JSON list of C-alpha atoms in Angstrom, two decimals:
[
{"chain": "A", "resi": 20, "resn": "MET", "atom": "CA", "xyz": [23.00, 24.17, 2.75]},
{"chain": "A", "resi": 21, "resn": "ALA", "atom": "CA", "xyz": [23.78, 20.67, 1.55]},
{"chain": "A", "resi": 22, "resn": "HIS", "atom": "CA", "xyz": [22.42, 19.47, -1.75]},
{"chain": "A", "resi": 23, "resn": "ILE", "atom": "CA", "xyz": [20.25, 16.38, -1.35]},
{"chain": "A", "resi": 24, "resn": "SER", "atom": "CA", "xyz": [19.51, 14.14, -4.30]},
{"chain": "A", "resi": 25, "resn": "VAL", "atom": "CA", "xyz": [16.94, 11.35, -4.45]},
{"chain": "A", "resi": 26, "resn": "LEU", "atom": "CA", "xyz": [18.63, 8.05, -5.23]},
{"chain": "A", "resi": 27, "resn": "ASP", "atom": "CA", "xyz": [15.56, 5.85, -5.32]},
{"chain": "A", "resi": 28, "resn": "GLU", "atom": "CA", "xyz": [11.83, 6.31, -5.08]},
{"chain": "A", "resi": 29, "resn": "LYS", "atom": "CA", "xyz": [9.67, 3.41, -3.97]},
{"chain": "A", "resi": 30, "resn": "SER", "atom": "CA", "xyz": [5.99, 3.06, -3.14]},
{"chain": "A", "resi": 31, "resn": "LEU", "atom": "CA", "xyz": [5.33, 1.72, 0.36]},
{"chain": "A", "resi": 32, "resn": "ASN", "atom": "CA", "xyz": [2.25, 0.35, 2.06]},
{"chain": "A", "resi": 33, "resn": "PHE", "atom": "CA", "xyz": [1.47, 0.65, 5.77]},
{"chain": "A", "resi": 34, "resn": "GLY", "atom": "CA", "xyz": [3.04, -2.76, 6.47]},
{"chain": "A", "resi": 35, "resn": "ASP", "atom": "CA", "xyz": [6.32, -1.67, 4.88]},
{"chain": "A", "resi": 36, "resn": "VAL", "atom": "CA", "xyz": [6.30, 1.59, 6.83]},
{"chain": "A", "resi": 37, "resn": "LYS", "atom": "CA", "xyz": [5.65, -0.28, 10.07]},
{"chain": "A", "resi": 38, "resn": "THR", "atom": "CA", "xyz": [8.60, -2.61, 9.37]},
{"chain": "A", "resi": 39, "resn": "ILE", "atom": "CA", "xyz": [10.92, 0.30, 8.61]},
{"chain": "A", "resi": 40, "resn": "LEU", "atom": "CA", "xyz": [9.85, 2.19, 11.74]},
{"chain": "A", "resi": 41, "resn": "THR", "atom": "CA", "xyz": [10.44, -0.93, 13.85]},
{"chain": "A", "resi": 42, "resn": "SER", "atom": "CA", "xyz": [13.99, -1.27, 12.53]},
{"chain": "A", "resi": 43, "resn": "VAL", "atom": "CA", "xyz": [14.65, 2.45, 13.12]},
{"chain": "A", "resi": 44, "resn": "LYS", "atom": "CA", "xyz": [13.30, 2.15, 16.66]},
{"chain": "A", "resi": 45, "resn": "LYS", "atom": "CA", "xyz": [15.66, -0.77, 17.35]},
{"chain": "A", "resi": 46, "resn": "ARG", "atom": "CA", "xyz": [18.60, 1.11, 15.88]},
{"chain": "A", "resi": 47, "resn": "ASP", "atom": "CA", "xyz": [17.98, 4.47, 17.55]},
{"chain": "A", "resi": 48, "resn": "THR", "atom": "CA", "xyz": [16.10, 3.24, 20.66]},
{"chain": "A", "resi": 49, "resn": "ALA", "atom": "CA", "xyz": [13.56, 6.06, 20.15]},
{"chain": "A", "resi": 50, "resn": "LEU", "atom": "CA", "xyz": [11.68, 7.64, 17.28]},
{"chain": "A", "resi": 51, "resn": "SER", "atom": "CA", "xyz": [11.52, 11.33, 16.47]},
{"chain": "A", "resi": 52, "resn": "THR", "atom": "CA", "xyz": [8.28, 13.18, 17.08]},
{"chain": "A", "resi": 53, "resn": "ARG", "atom": "CA", "xyz": [7.28, 12.97, 13.43]},
{"chain": "A", "resi": 54, "resn": "ALA", "atom": "CA", "xyz": [8.14, 9.27, 13.21]},
{"chain": "A", "resi": 55, "resn": "THR", "atom": "CA", "xyz": [6.11, 8.61, 16.36]},
{"chain": "A", "resi": 56, "resn": "LYS", "atom": "CA", "xyz": [3.09, 10.30, 14.78]},
{"chain": "A", "resi": 57, "resn": "VAL", "atom": "CA", "xyz": [3.55, 8.21, 11.64]},
{"chain": "A", "resi": 58, "resn": "GLU", "atom": "CA", "xyz": [3.81, 5.06, 13.76]},
{"chain": "A", "resi": 59, "resn": "ASP", "atom": "CA", "xyz": [0.57, 5.93, 15.59]},
{"chain": "A", "resi": 60, "resn": "TYR", "atom": "CA", "xyz": [-1.20, 6.57, 12.28]},
{"chain": "A", "resi": 61, "resn": "VAL", "atom": "CA", "xyz": [0.04, 3.31, 10.75]},
{"chain": "A", "resi": 62, "resn": "ASN", "atom": "CA", "xyz": [-0.95, 1.31, 13.82]},
{"chain": "A", "resi": 63, "resn": "LYS", "atom": "CA", "xyz": [-4.40, 2.87, 13.79]},
{"chain": "A", "resi": 64, "resn": "PHE", "atom": "CA", "xyz": [-5.20, 2.36, 10.10]},
{"chain": "A", "resi": 65, "resn": "ASN", "atom": "CA", "xyz": [-3.18, -0.71, 9.06]},
{"chain": "A", "resi": 66, "resn": "VAL", "atom": "CA", "xyz": [-5.68, -3.44, 8.15]},
{"chain": "A", "resi": 67, "resn": "PHE", "atom": "CA", "xyz": [-3.43, -6.35, 7.18]},
{"chain": "A", "resi": 68, "resn": "ASP", "atom": "CA", "xyz": [-0.43, -8.00, 8.82]},
{"chain": "A", "resi": 69, "resn": "HIS", "atom": "CA", "xyz": [2.81, -8.68, 6.93]},
{"chain": "A", "resi": 70, "resn": "THR", "atom": "CA", "xyz": [1.92, -12.20, 5.74]},
{"chain": "A", "resi": 71, "resn": "GLN", "atom": "CA", "xyz": [-1.51, -11.10, 4.52]},
{"chain": "A", "resi": 72, "resn": "ILE", "atom": "CA", "xyz": [0.06, -8.21, 2.62]},
{"chain": "A", "resi": 73, "resn": "GLU", "atom": "CA", "xyz": [2.44, -10.55, 0.78]},
{"chain": "A", "resi": 74, "resn": "GLU", "atom": "CA", "xyz": [-0.38, -12.98, -0.07]},
{"chain": "A", "resi": 75, "resn": "ILE", "atom": "CA", "xyz": [-2.67, -10.26, -1.39]},
{"chain": "A", "resi": 76, "resn": "LYS", "atom": "CA", "xyz": [0.15, -8.66, -3.41]},
{"chain": "A", "resi": 77, "resn": "LYS", "atom": "CA", "xyz": [0.88, -12.01, -5.08]},
{"chain": "A", "resi": 78, "resn": "LYS", "atom": "CA", "xyz": [-2.80, -12.58, -5.81]},
{"chain": "A", "resi": 79, "resn": "ILE", "atom": "CA", "xyz": [-3.27, -9.16, -7.41]},
{"chain": "A", "resi": 80, "resn": "GLU", "atom": "CA", "xyz": [-0.04, -9.45, -9.41]},
{"chain": "A", "resi": 81, "resn": "GLY", "atom": "CA", "xyz": [-1.16, -12.92, -10.51]},
{"chain": "A", "resi": 82, "resn": "LEU", "atom": "CA", "xyz": [-4.31, -11.49, -12.10]},
{"chain": "A", "resi": 83, "resn": "GLY", "atom": "CA", "xyz": [-2.24, -10.29, -15.05]},
{"chain": "A", "resi": 84, "resn": "LEU", "atom": "CA", "xyz": [-3.47, -6.71, -14.92]},
{"chain": "A", "resi": 85, "resn": "PHE", "atom": "CA", "xyz": [-0.34, -5.19, -16.41]},
{"chain": "A", "resi": 86, "resn": "ARG", "atom": "CA", "xyz": [-1.47, -1.58, -16.07]},
{"chain": "A", "resi": 87, "resn": "VAL", "atom": "CA", "xyz": [-1.90, -1.96, -12.30]},
{"chain": "A", "resi": 88, "resn": "LYS", "atom": "CA", "xyz": [1.45, -0.92, -10.81]},
{"chain": "A", "resi": 89, "resn": "GLU", "atom": "CA", "xyz": [2.98, -1.46, -7.38]},
{"chain": "A", "resi": 90, "resn": "LYS", "atom": "CA", "xyz": [1.82, 1.98, -6.22]},
{"chain": "A", "resi": 91, "resn": "HIS", "atom": "CA", "xyz": [-1.79, 1.02, -7.01]},
{"chain": "A", "resi": 92, "resn": "ILE", "atom": "CA", "xyz": [-1.47, -2.29, -5.18]},
{"chain": "A", "resi": 93, "resn": "ASN", "atom": "CA", "xyz": [-0.01, -0.54, -2.13]},
{"chain": "A", "resi": 94, "resn": "LYS", "atom": "CA", "xyz": [-2.86, 1.99, -2.10]},
{"chain": "A", "resi": 95, "resn": "ILE", "atom": "CA", "xyz": [-5.38, -0.88, -2.36]},
{"chain": "A", "resi": 96, "resn": "LEU", "atom": "CA", "xyz": [-3.69, -2.56, 0.61]},
{"chain": "A", "resi": 97, "resn": "ASP", "atom": "CA", "xyz": [-3.72, 0.67, 2.63]},
{"chain": "A", "resi": 98, "resn": "LEU", "atom": "CA", "xyz": [-7.36, 1.55, 1.97]},
{"chain": "A", "resi": 99, "resn": "ALA", "atom": "CA", "xyz": [-8.80, -2.01, 1.77]},
{"chain": "A", "resi": 100, "resn": "PRO", "atom": "CA", "xyz": [-11.85, -1.01, -0.30]},
{"chain": "A", "resi": 101, "resn": "LYS", "atom": "CA", "xyz": [-15.00, -3.05, 0.27]},
{"chain": "A", "resi": 102, "resn": "ASP", "atom": "CA", "xyz": [-16.86, -2.34, -2.97]},
{"chain": "A", "resi": 103, "resn": "VAL", "atom": "CA", "xyz": [-16.18, -1.55, -6.62]},
{"chain": "A", "resi": 104, "resn": "ASP", "atom": "CA", "xyz": [-17.00, 2.16, -6.25]},
{"chain": "A", "resi": 105, "resn": "SER", "atom": "CA", "xyz": [-14.42, 2.55, -3.48]},
{"chain": "A", "resi": 106, "resn": "LEU", "atom": "CA", "xyz": [-11.86, 0.71, -5.60]},
{"chain": "A", "resi": 107, "resn": "LYS", "atom": "CA", "xyz": [-12.57, 2.97, -8.59]},
{"chain": "A", "resi": 108, "resn": "ILE", "atom": "CA", "xyz": [-11.69, 6.01, -6.46]},
{"chain": "A", "resi": 109, "resn": "ILE", "atom": "CA", "xyz": [-8.12, 4.69, -6.10]},
{"chain": "A", "resi": 110, "resn": "PHE", "atom": "CA", "xyz": [-7.72, 4.75, -9.88]},
{"chain": "A", "resi": 111, "resn": "ALA", "atom": "CA", "xyz": [-9.63, 8.00, -10.41]},
{"chain": "A", "resi": 112, "resn": "GLY", "atom": "CA", "xyz": [-6.57, 10.27, -10.49]},
{"chain": "A", "resi": 113, "resn": "GLU", "atom": "CA", "xyz": [-4.67, 7.96, -12.82]},
{"chain": "A", "resi": 114, "resn": "ASN", "atom": "CA", "xyz": [-4.88, 7.46, -16.55]},
{"chain": "A", "resi": 115, "resn": "LEU", "atom": "CA", "xyz": [-6.07, 3.92, -15.92]},
{"chain": "A", "resi": 116, "resn": "THR", "atom": "CA", "xyz": [-9.40, 2.22, -16.45]},
{"chain": "A", "resi": 117, "resn": "LEU", "atom": "CA", "xyz": [-10.25, -1.36, -15.62]},
{"chain": "A", "resi": 118, "resn": "LYS", "atom": "CA", "xyz": [-13.18, -3.49, -16.63]},
{"chain": "A", "resi": 119, "resn": "GLN", "atom": "CA", "xyz": [-15.86, -4.17, -14.05]},
{"chain": "A", "resi": 120, "resn": "GLU", "atom": "CA", "xyz": [-14.88, -7.85, -13.92]},
{"chain": "A", "resi": 121, "resn": "ASP", "atom": "CA", "xyz": [-11.22, -6.97, -13.30]},
{"chain": "A", "resi": 122, "resn": "LEU", "atom": "CA", "xyz": [-12.22, -4.65, -10.47]},
{"chain": "A", "resi": 123, "resn": "GLN", "atom": "CA", "xyz": [-14.28, -7.46, -8.97]},
{"chain": "A", "resi": 124, "resn": "LYS", "atom": "CA", "xyz": [-11.30, -9.85, -9.21]},
{"chain": "A", "resi": 125, "resn": "VAL", "atom": "CA", "xyz": [-9.13, -7.35, -7.32]},
{"chain": "A", "resi": 126, "resn": "LEU", "atom": "CA", "xyz": [-11.78, -7.10, -4.59]},
{"chain": "A", "resi": 127, "resn": "GLU", "atom": "CA", "xyz": [-11.90, -10.89, -4.32]},
{"chain": "A", "resi": 128, "resn": "CYS", "atom": "CA", "xyz": [-8.17, -10.89, -3.60]},
{"chain": "A", "resi": 129, "resn": "LEU", "atom": "CA", "xyz": [-8.84, -8.80, -0.49]},
{"chain": "A", "resi": 130, "resn": "ASP", "atom": "CA", "xyz": [-11.21, -11.34, 1.06]}
]
């Protein structure tokens, strides 16, 4: 069996996944069964289009919340929380706490 090594690990949001699947579909003319299921899932649950994703990312990064990483921003974009409690759930598994006012600023970026 061949040895596979991970060269790079990157957090993706649904918009990024949709873009990658579109390029794979153009290249291969068809997606595998698993990729088709992923495409269906992304199409069903993706809330924002590509331009909205870029705008929201810039807004959240512009808040100066240095502890909020790209993986957190991508999860916020995927789940599109509507209230502070839902947003707190995203950070629950992390060693990261934000002030109530910072959480509110992040939510304002989603509007």
